[in-house]
Amino acid sequence: MVVKEKTRLISSHPIGTIAFEDCSIPETQLVGKEGEGLKIAFATLDMLRCTVGAAAVGLAQRAFEEALCYSQKRHQFGRSLAHFQGIQWKLADMATELEAARLLVYQAAWMNDHGHEGFKEKASMAKLFATEAAQRIVDQALQIHGGVGLISGTPVEQLYRDVRALRIYEGSSEIQRLIIARSLIGRNGKRKVHNPLIRW
Ligand SMILES: Cc1cc2nc3c(=O)[nH]c(=O)nc-3n(C[C@H](O)[C@H](O)[C@H](O)COP(=O)(O)OP(=O)(O)OC[C@H]3O[C@@H](n4cnc5c(N)ncnc54)[C@H](O)[C@@H]3O)c2cc1C
């Protein structure tokens, strides 16, 4: 395999154009049976969505800690930023969203571990909520840092760039919503008799 060209993005994600030259794959090294590749890839995606949710929680946790610490250190108008109610409300919202995202990711991971039938839609919910929440949390963390948050190389500036791709890869937020909606109303739009949210 040859890497033809590395794709430069706003953050360091190892993607690019690759080419296979003089390659052959012995049958013994096939993943699954011939012709079943797409099915296997889709099943893997469900699991990976959970891990993207977990990555989002990690990024958001770091952003929250940076913001909490900075708000206590930085003084304006004779007081720490953390003293101001406007900043306290931001921190409270960030902590609450972070906790909700973490629990949703844990729940999806638990369902995967236990082979639960509702895992697919729960993984989509975890990915959707955790990545969207992480984006909001990182954005607020940068806001709390003021101009310092925009300086290249600072942790929040890097988190701001790192977090953006998560809402796009492994299925964008819009696609996660389609998956969740289909699990609620079925592909043909007919409402299911049982509520899929309370199957676990
Ligand atoms: C860092 C990174 C790593 C990646 N890694 C991989 C990888 O390992 N393997 C891999 O196969 N791919 C990978 N991708 C590709 C990634 O999965 C796609 O970029 C992603 O699925 C979106 O597809 P697209 O870029 O073609 O956007 P499009 O499909 O063109 O979508 C553009 C916009 O339209 C919206 N949209 C599309 N269809 C609908 C719809 N039906 N309803 C509503 N809105 C819709 C999308 O949500 C998006 O906002 C990676 C991408 C990035 C950025």
PDB file of C-alpha atoms and ligand atoms in Angstrom:
ATOM      1  CA  MET A   1       0.000   0.000   0.000  1.00  0.00           C
ATOM      2  CA  VAL A   2       1.273   3.456  -0.883  1.00  0.00           C
ATOM      3  CA  VAL A   3       0.111   6.732   0.703  1.00  0.00           C
ATOM      4  CA  LYS A   4      -0.354   8.970  -2.337  1.00  0.00           C
ATOM      5  CA  GLU A   5      -1.217  12.187  -0.565  1.00  0.00           C
ATOM      6  CA  LYS A   6      -1.834  13.249   3.016  1.00  0.00           C
ATOM      7  CA  THR A   7      -5.029  15.303   3.399  1.00  0.00           C
ATOM      8  CA  ARG A   8      -4.445  18.448   5.443  1.00  0.00           C
ATOM      9  CA  LEU A   9      -7.369  19.338   7.719  1.00  0.00           C
ATOM     10  CA  ILE A  10      -7.973  21.955  10.425  1.00  0.00           C
ATOM     11  CA  SER A  11      -6.643  19.447  12.930  1.00  0.00           C
ATOM     12  CA  SER A  12      -4.281  16.490  12.852  1.00  0.00           C
ATOM     13  CA  HIS A  13      -6.345  13.564  11.586  1.00  0.00           C
ATOM     14  CA  PRO A  14      -4.353  10.877   9.785  1.00  0.00           C
ATOM     15  CA  ILE A  15      -6.271  10.667   6.512  1.00  0.00           C
ATOM     16  CA  GLY A  16      -5.203  10.788   2.889  1.00  0.00           C
ATOM     17  CA  THR A  17      -5.360   9.132  -0.491  1.00  0.00           C
ATOM     18  CA  ILE A  18      -3.953   5.641  -0.654  1.00  0.00           C
ATOM     19  CA  ALA A  19      -3.252   3.290  -3.504  1.00  0.00           C
ATOM     20  CA  PHE A  20      -2.837  -0.475  -3.616  1.00  0.00           C
ATOM     21  CA  GLU A  21      -0.181  -1.701  -6.031  1.00  0.00           C
ATOM     22  CA  ASP A  22       0.613  -5.342  -6.776  1.00  0.00           C
ATOM     23  CA  CYS A  23      -1.639  -6.492  -3.948  1.00  0.00           C
ATOM     24  CA  SER A  24      -3.405  -9.789  -3.535  1.00  0.00           C
ATOM     25  CA  ILE A  25      -5.265 -11.041  -0.482  1.00  0.00           C
ATOM     26  CA  PRO A  26      -5.093 -14.764   0.332  1.00  0.00           C
ATOM     27  CA  GLU A  27      -8.510 -16.235   1.174  1.00  0.00           C
ATOM     28  CA  THR A  28      -7.298 -17.132   4.656  1.00  0.00           C
ATOM     29  CA  GLN A  29      -6.849 -13.439   5.439  1.00  0.00           C
ATOM     30  CA  LEU A  30     -10.359 -12.372   4.417  1.00  0.00           C
ATOM     31  CA  VAL A  31     -12.383 -10.687   7.182  1.00  0.00           C
ATOM     32  CA  GLY A  32     -15.595 -12.726   7.058  1.00  0.00           C
ATOM     33  CA  LYS A  33     -16.925 -14.255   3.859  1.00  0.00           C
ATOM     34  CA  GLU A  34     -16.487 -12.865   0.376  1.00  0.00           C
ATOM     35  CA  GLY A  35     -19.330 -10.454  -0.476  1.00  0.00           C
ATOM     36  CA  GLU A  36     -20.148  -9.672   3.164  1.00  0.00           C
ATOM     37  CA  GLY A  37     -17.715  -6.784   3.534  1.00  0.00           C
ATOM     38  CA  LEU A  38     -20.316  -4.014   3.566  1.00  0.00           C
ATOM     39  CA  LYS A  39     -22.406  -5.765   6.220  1.00  0.00           C
ATOM     40  CA  ILE A  40     -19.323  -6.187   8.415  1.00  0.00           C
ATOM     41  CA  ALA A  41     -18.273  -2.572   7.840  1.00  0.00           C
ATOM     42  CA  PHE A  42     -21.726  -1.267   8.862  1.00  0.00           C
ATOM     43  CA  ALA A  43     -21.742  -3.377  12.032  1.00  0.00           C
ATOM     44  CA  THR A  44     -18.290  -2.022  12.894  1.00  0.00           C
ATOM     45  CA  LEU A  45     -19.598   1.524  12.411  1.00  0.00           C
ATOM     46  CA  ASP A  46     -22.173   1.072  15.202  1.00  0.00           C
ATOM     47  CA  MET A  47     -19.415   0.151  17.608  1.00  0.00           C
ATOM     48  CA  LEU A  48     -17.107   2.938  16.413  1.00  0.00           C
ATOM     49  CA  ARG A  49     -19.866   5.526  16.926  1.00  0.00           C
ATOM     50  CA  CYS A  50     -19.697   4.695  20.587  1.00  0.00           C
ATOM     51  CA  THR A  51     -15.946   5.289  20.606  1.00  0.00           C
ATOM     52  CA  VAL A  52     -16.330   8.656  18.828  1.00  0.00           C
ATOM     53  CA  GLY A  53     -18.807   9.583  21.576  1.00  0.00           C
ATOM     54  CA  ALA A  54     -16.166   8.580  24.129  1.00  0.00           C
ATOM     55  CA  ALA A  55     -13.538  10.705  22.358  1.00  0.00           C
ATOM     56  CA  ALA A  56     -15.948  13.651  22.444  1.00  0.00           C
ATOM     57  CA  VAL A  57     -16.422  13.181  26.191  1.00  0.00           C
ATOM     58  CA  GLY A  58     -12.633  13.172  26.639  1.00  0.00           C
ATOM     59  CA  LEU A  59     -12.141  16.386  24.660  1.00  0.00           C
ATOM     60  CA  ALA A  60     -15.034  18.051  26.490  1.00  0.00           C
ATOM     61  CA  GLN A  61     -13.689  16.962  29.886  1.00  0.00           C
ATOM     62  CA  ARG A  62     -10.321  18.564  29.158  1.00  0.00           C
ATOM     63  CA  ALA A  63     -11.984  21.747  27.888  1.00  0.00           C
ATOM     64  CA  PHE A  64     -14.154  21.929  30.988  1.00  0.00           C
ATOM     65  CA  GLU A  65     -11.170  21.470  33.315  1.00  0.00           C
ATOM     66  CA  GLU A  66      -9.190  24.137  31.463  1.00  0.00           C
ATOM     67  CA  ALA A  67     -12.118  26.560  31.743  1.00  0.00           C
ATOM     68  CA  LEU A  68     -12.765  25.829  35.415  1.00  0.00           C
ATOM     69  CA  CYS A  69      -9.099  26.321  36.294  1.00  0.00           C
ATOM     70  CA  TYR A  70      -8.724  29.501  34.204  1.00  0.00           C
ATOM     71  CA  SER A  71     -11.922  31.035  35.607  1.00  0.00           C
ATOM     72  CA  GLN A  72     -10.497  30.688  39.116  1.00  0.00           C
ATOM     73  CA  LYS A  73      -7.045  32.042  38.216  1.00  0.00           C
ATOM     74  CA  ARG A  74      -8.012  34.992  36.017  1.00  0.00           C
ATOM     75  CA  HIS A  75      -9.079  38.169  37.811  1.00  0.00           C
ATOM     76  CA  GLN A  76     -11.110  41.007  36.266  1.00  0.00           C
ATOM     77  CA  PHE A  77     -12.806  43.925  38.010  1.00  0.00           C
ATOM     78  CA  GLY A  78     -11.103  42.851  41.255  1.00  0.00           C
ATOM     79  CA  ARG A  79     -12.571  39.352  41.309  1.00  0.00           C
ATOM     80  CA  SER A  80     -11.937  35.961  39.753  1.00  0.00           C
ATOM     81  CA  LEU A  81     -13.972  35.183  36.627  1.00  0.00           C
ATOM     82  CA  ALA A  82     -15.497  32.248  38.546  1.00  0.00           C
ATOM     83  CA  HIS A  83     -17.040  34.784  40.926  1.00  0.00           C
ATOM     84  CA  PHE A  84     -19.329  36.172  38.199  1.00  0.00           C
ATOM     85  CA  GLN A  85     -22.720  34.523  37.850  1.00  0.00           C
ATOM     86  CA  GLY A  86     -22.520  34.688  34.038  1.00  0.00           C
ATOM     87  CA  ILE A  87     -19.412  32.478  34.142  1.00  0.00           C
ATOM     88  CA  GLN A  88     -20.851  30.197  36.845  1.00  0.00           C
ATOM     89  CA  TRP A  89     -23.888  29.467  34.670  1.00  0.00           C
ATOM     90  CA  LYS A  90     -21.636  28.566  31.746  1.00  0.00           C
ATOM     91  CA  LEU A  91     -19.636  26.179  33.968  1.00  0.00           C
ATOM     92  CA  ALA A  92     -22.825  24.623  35.354  1.00  0.00           C
ATOM     93  CA  ASP A  93     -24.224  24.018  31.850  1.00  0.00           C
ATOM     94  CA  MET A  94     -20.897  22.592  30.656  1.00  0.00           C
ATOM     95  CA  ALA A  95     -20.656  20.183  33.619  1.00  0.00           C
ATOM     96  CA  THR A  96     -24.268  19.054  33.171  1.00  0.00           C
ATOM     97  CA  GLU A  97     -23.945  18.423  29.437  1.00  0.00           C
ATOM     98  CA  LEU A  98     -20.646  16.625  29.991  1.00  0.00           C
ATOM     99  CA  GLU A  99     -22.205  14.297  32.565  1.00  0.00           C
ATOM    100  CA  ALA A 100     -25.226  13.557  30.336  1.00  0.00           C
ATOM    101  CA  ALA A 101     -22.928  12.793  27.375  1.00  0.00           C
ATOM    102  CA  ARG A 102     -20.754  10.492  29.482  1.00  0.00           C
ATOM    103  CA  LEU A 103     -23.742   8.525  30.777  1.00  0.00           C
ATOM    104  CA  LEU A 104     -25.208   8.092  27.297  1.00  0.00           C
ATOM    105  CA  VAL A 105     -21.866   6.781  26.003  1.00  0.00           C
ATOM    106  CA  TYR A 106     -21.546   4.404  28.989  1.00  0.00           C
ATOM    107  CA  GLN A 107     -25.089   3.153  28.393  1.00  0.00           C
ATOM    108  CA  ALA A 108     -24.426   2.480  24.692  1.00  0.00           C
ATOM    109  CA  ALA A 109     -21.135   0.716  25.507  1.00  0.00           C
ATOM    110  CA  TRP A 110     -22.891  -1.407  28.139  1.00  0.00           C
ATOM    111  CA  MET A 111     -25.568  -2.390  25.617  1.00  0.00           C
ATOM    112  CA  ASN A 112     -22.885  -3.379  23.110  1.00  0.00           C
ATOM    113  CA  ASP A 113     -21.071  -5.486  25.719  1.00  0.00           C
ATOM    114  CA  HIS A 114     -24.337  -7.284  26.542  1.00  0.00           C
ATOM    115  CA  GLY A 115     -25.419  -7.794  22.920  1.00  0.00           C
ATOM    116  CA  HIS A 116     -28.523  -5.675  23.427  1.00  0.00           C
ATOM    117  CA  GLU A 117     -30.834  -5.307  20.429  1.00  0.00           C
ATOM    118  CA  GLY A 118     -31.360  -1.554  20.958  1.00  0.00           C
ATOM    119  CA  PHE A 119     -27.620  -0.886  20.681  1.00  0.00           C
ATOM    120  CA  LYS A 120     -27.646   0.545  17.149  1.00  0.00           C
ATOM    121  CA  GLU A 121     -29.911   3.500  17.896  1.00  0.00           C
ATOM    122  CA  LYS A 122     -28.364   4.039  21.325  1.00  0.00           C
ATOM    123  CA  ALA A 123     -24.902   4.261  19.719  1.00  0.00           C
ATOM    124  CA  SER A 124     -26.290   6.901  17.339  1.00  0.00           C
ATOM    125  CA  MET A 125     -27.799   8.837  20.249  1.00  0.00           C
ATOM    126  CA  ALA A 126     -24.530   8.667  22.169  1.00  0.00           C
ATOM    127  CA  LYS A 127     -22.512   9.821  19.154  1.00  0.00           C
ATOM    128  CA  LEU A 128     -24.962  12.593  18.273  1.00  0.00           C
ATOM    129  CA  PHE A 129     -25.374  13.999  21.755  1.00  0.00           C
ATOM    130  CA  ALA A 130     -21.761  13.627  22.923  1.00  0.00           C
ATOM    131  CA  THR A 131     -20.227  15.232  19.824  1.00  0.00           C
ATOM    132  CA  GLU A 132     -22.734  18.106  19.693  1.00  0.00           C
ATOM    133  CA  ALA A 133     -22.356  18.700  23.452  1.00  0.00           C
ATOM    134  CA  ALA A 134     -18.558  18.565  23.181  1.00  0.00           C
ATOM    135  CA  GLN A 135     -18.674  21.237  20.479  1.00  0.00           C
ATOM    136  CA  ARG A 136     -20.734  23.523  22.760  1.00  0.00           C
ATOM    137  CA  ILE A 137     -18.531  22.815  25.791  1.00  0.00           C
ATOM    138  CA  VAL A 138     -15.286  23.501  23.929  1.00  0.00           C
ATOM    139  CA  ASP A 139     -16.777  26.683  22.475  1.00  0.00           C
ATOM    140  CA  GLN A 140     -17.762  27.927  25.940  1.00  0.00           C
ATOM    141  CA  ALA A 141     -14.339  26.978  27.317  1.00  0.00           C
ATOM    142  CA  LEU A 142     -12.719  29.154  24.646  1.00  0.00           C
ATOM    143  CA  GLN A 143     -15.168  31.972  25.424  1.00  0.00           C
ATOM    144  CA  ILE A 144     -14.200  31.845  29.110  1.00  0.00           C
ATOM    145  CA  HIS A 145     -10.532  32.165  28.105  1.00  0.00           C
ATOM    146  CA  GLY A 146     -11.254  35.355  26.158  1.00  0.00           C
ATOM    147  CA  GLY A 147      -8.481  36.393  23.763  1.00  0.00           C
ATOM    148  CA  VAL A 148      -6.052  33.916  25.352  1.00  0.00           C
ATOM    149  CA  GLY A 149      -8.194  31.082  23.981  1.00  0.00           C
ATOM    150  CA  LEU A 150      -7.417  32.127  20.423  1.00  0.00           C
ATOM    151  CA  ILE A 151      -3.640  31.928  20.745  1.00  0.00           C
ATOM    152  CA  SER A 152      -2.238  29.158  18.555  1.00  0.00           C
ATOM    153  CA  GLY A 153      -0.981  26.192  20.540  1.00  0.00           C
ATOM    154  CA  THR A 154      -2.986  26.797  23.717  1.00  0.00           C
ATOM    155  CA  PRO A 155      -4.998  23.743  24.856  1.00  0.00           C
ATOM    156  CA  VAL A 156      -8.436  25.299  24.213  1.00  0.00           C
ATOM    157  CA  GLU A 157      -7.430  26.570  20.777  1.00  0.00           C
ATOM    158  CA  GLN A 158      -6.298  23.051  19.851  1.00  0.00           C
ATOM    159  CA  LEU A 159      -9.429  21.473  21.334  1.00  0.00           C
ATOM    160  CA  TYR A 160     -11.542  23.916  19.309  1.00  0.00           C
ATOM    161  CA  ARG A 161      -9.974  22.613  16.094  1.00  0.00           C
ATOM    162  CA  ASP A 162      -9.858  18.955  17.202  1.00  0.00           C
ATOM    163  CA  VAL A 163     -13.512  18.692  18.205  1.00  0.00           C
ATOM    164  CA  ARG A 164     -14.996  19.852  14.886  1.00  0.00           C
ATOM    165  CA  ALA A 165     -14.459  16.701  12.820  1.00  0.00           C
ATOM    166  CA  LEU A 166     -16.256  14.461  15.314  1.00  0.00           C
ATOM    167  CA  ARG A 167     -19.675  15.751  14.212  1.00  0.00           C
ATOM    168  CA  ILE A 168     -18.857  14.671  10.667  1.00  0.00           C
ATOM    169  CA  TYR A 169     -17.016  11.346  10.605  1.00  0.00           C
ATOM    170  CA  GLU A 170     -18.475   7.907  11.458  1.00  0.00           C
ATOM    171  CA  GLY A 171     -21.769   9.348  10.181  1.00  0.00           C
ATOM    172  CA  SER A 172     -22.590  13.051  10.512  1.00  0.00           C
ATOM    173  CA  SER A 173     -25.040  14.370  13.099  1.00  0.00           C
ATOM    174  CA  GLU A 174     -27.733  14.550  10.416  1.00  0.00           C
ATOM    175  CA  ILE A 175     -27.261  10.864   9.576  1.00  0.00           C
ATOM    176  CA  GLN A 176     -27.411   9.904  13.291  1.00  0.00           C
ATOM    177  CA  ARG A 177     -30.758  11.727  13.486  1.00  0.00           C
ATOM    178  CA  LEU A 178     -32.018   9.718  10.492  1.00  0.00           C
ATOM    179  CA  ILE A 179     -31.002   6.451  12.196  1.00  0.00           C
ATOM    180  CA  ILE A 180     -32.678   7.452  15.465  1.00  0.00           C
ATOM    181  CA  ALA A 181     -35.842   8.634  13.710  1.00  0.00           C
ATOM    182  CA  ARG A 182     -36.075   5.413  11.706  1.00  0.00           C
ATOM    183  CA  SER A 183     -35.785   3.381  14.888  1.00  0.00           C
ATOM    184  CA  LEU A 184     -38.678   5.401  16.344  1.00  0.00           C
ATOM    185  CA  ILE A 185     -41.074   5.341  13.413  1.00  0.00           C
ATOM    186  CA  GLY A 186     -39.731   2.552  11.209  1.00  0.00           C
ATOM    187  CA  ARG A 187     -38.441   2.913   7.651  1.00  0.00           C
ATOM    188  CA  ASN A 188     -41.938   3.181   6.176  1.00  0.00           C
ATOM    189  CA  GLY A 189     -43.071   5.810   8.673  1.00  0.00           C
ATOM    190  CA  LYS A 190     -45.341   3.472  10.643  1.00  0.00           C
ATOM    191  CA  ARG A 191     -44.946   3.912  14.377  1.00  0.00           C
ATOM    192  CA  LYS A 192     -43.753   0.789  16.168  1.00  0.00           C
ATOM    193  CA  VAL A 193     -45.965  -0.650  18.886  1.00  0.00           C
ATOM    194  CA  HIS A 194     -43.185  -0.802  21.477  1.00  0.00           C
ATOM    195  CA  ASN A 195     -41.129   2.191  22.492  1.00  0.00           C
ATOM    196  CA  PRO A 196     -37.561   1.323  21.398  1.00  0.00           C
ATOM    197  CA  LEU A 197     -36.161   3.654  24.041  1.00  0.00           C
ATOM    198  CA  ILE A 198     -37.178   1.420  26.934  1.00  0.00           C
ATOM    199  CA  ARG A 199     -36.117  -1.923  25.485  1.00  0.00           C
ATOM    200  CA  TRP A 200     -33.032  -2.302  27.617  1.00  0.00           C
TER     201      TRP A 200
HETATM  202  C1  LIG B   1     -11.173  13.253  10.005  1.00  0.00           C
HETATM  203  C2  LIG B   1     -11.989  12.372   9.127  1.00  0.00           C
HETATM  204  C3  LIG B   1     -11.780  11.006   9.173  1.00  0.00           C
HETATM  205  C4  LIG B   1     -12.526  10.167   8.366  1.00  0.00           C
HETATM  206  N1  LIG B   1     -12.290   8.834   8.429  1.00  0.00           N
HETATM  207  C5  LIG B   1     -12.961   8.001   7.612  1.00  0.00           C
HETATM  208  C6  LIG B   1     -12.705   6.605   7.622  1.00  0.00           C
HETATM  209  O1  LIG B   1     -11.868   6.116   8.379  1.00  0.00           O
HETATM  210  N2  LIG B   1     -13.396   5.808   6.775  1.00  0.00           N
HETATM  211  C7  LIG B   1     -14.333   6.314   5.927  1.00  0.00           C
HETATM  212  O2  LIG B   1     -14.933   5.557   5.173  1.00  0.00           O
HETATM  213  N3  LIG B   1     -14.611   7.635   5.900  1.00  0.00           N
HETATM  214  C8  LIG B   1     -13.951   8.489   6.710  1.00  0.00           C
HETATM  215  N4  LIG B   1     -14.215   9.830   6.685  1.00  0.00           N
HETATM  216  C9  LIG B   1     -15.255  10.331   5.779  1.00  0.00           C
HETATM  217  C10 LIG B   1     -16.504  10.663   6.556  1.00  0.00           C
HETATM  218  O3  LIG B   1     -17.138   9.496   7.024  1.00  0.00           O
HETATM  219  C11 LIG B   1     -17.446  11.510   5.683  1.00  0.00           C
HETATM  220  O4  LIG B   1     -16.795  12.775   5.484  1.00  0.00           O
HETATM  221  C12 LIG B   1     -18.798  11.710   6.328  1.00  0.00           C
HETATM  222  O5  LIG B   1     -19.504  10.496   6.384  1.00  0.00           O
HETATM  223  C13 LIG B   1     -19.657  12.718   5.580  1.00  0.00           C
HETATM  224  O6  LIG B   1     -19.704  12.396   4.222  1.00  0.00           O
HETATM  225  P1  LIG B   1     -19.327  13.478   3.119  1.00  0.00           P
HETATM  226  O7  LIG B   1     -18.080  14.177   3.530  1.00  0.00           O
HETATM  227  O8  LIG B   1     -19.344  12.783   1.812  1.00  0.00           O
HETATM  228  O9  LIG B   1     -20.492  14.552   3.222  1.00  0.00           O
HETATM  229  P2  LIG B   1     -21.864  14.520   2.427  1.00  0.00           P
HETATM  230  O10 LIG B   1     -22.459  13.148   2.463  1.00  0.00           O
HETATM  231  O11 LIG B   1     -21.656  15.166   1.115  1.00  0.00           O
HETATM  232  O12 LIG B   1     -22.743  15.463   3.358  1.00  0.00           O
HETATM  233  C14 LIG B   1     -22.616  16.873   3.378  1.00  0.00           C
HETATM  234  C15 LIG B   1     -23.626  17.411   4.381  1.00  0.00           C
HETATM  235  O13 LIG B   1     -24.953  17.015   4.010  1.00  0.00           O
HETATM  236  C16 LIG B   1     -25.548  16.295   5.079  1.00  0.00           C
HETATM  237  N5  LIG B   1     -26.364  15.201   4.563  1.00  0.00           N
HETATM  238  C17 LIG B   1     -25.988  14.204   3.713  1.00  0.00           C
HETATM  239  N6  LIG B   1     -26.997  13.363   3.511  1.00  0.00           N
HETATM  240  C18 LIG B   1     -28.056  13.819   4.243  1.00  0.00           C
HETATM  241  C19 LIG B   1     -29.396  13.379   4.454  1.00  0.00           C
HETATM  242  N7  LIG B   1     -29.856  12.268   3.885  1.00  0.00           N
HETATM  243  N8  LIG B   1     -30.185  14.109   5.269  1.00  0.00           N
HETATM  244  C20 LIG B   1     -29.727  15.230   5.861  1.00  0.00           C
HETATM  245  N9  LIG B   1     -28.478  15.702   5.713  1.00  0.00           N
HETATM  246  C21 LIG B   1     -27.648  14.990   4.915  1.00  0.00           C
HETATM  247  C22 LIG B   1     -24.375  15.756   5.894  1.00  0.00           C
HETATM  248  O14 LIG B   1     -24.774  15.481   7.234  1.00  0.00           O
HETATM  249  C23 LIG B   1     -23.387  16.896   5.801  1.00  0.00           C
HETATM  250  O15 LIG B   1     -23.722  17.884   6.748  1.00  0.00           O
HETATM  251  C24 LIG B   1     -13.496  10.700   7.493  1.00  0.00           C
HETATM  252  C25 LIG B   1     -13.708  12.068   7.446  1.00  0.00           C
HETATM  253  C26 LIG B   1     -12.964  12.908   8.260  1.00  0.00           C
HETATM  254  C27 LIG B   1     -13.219  14.394   8.212  1.00  0.00           C
END
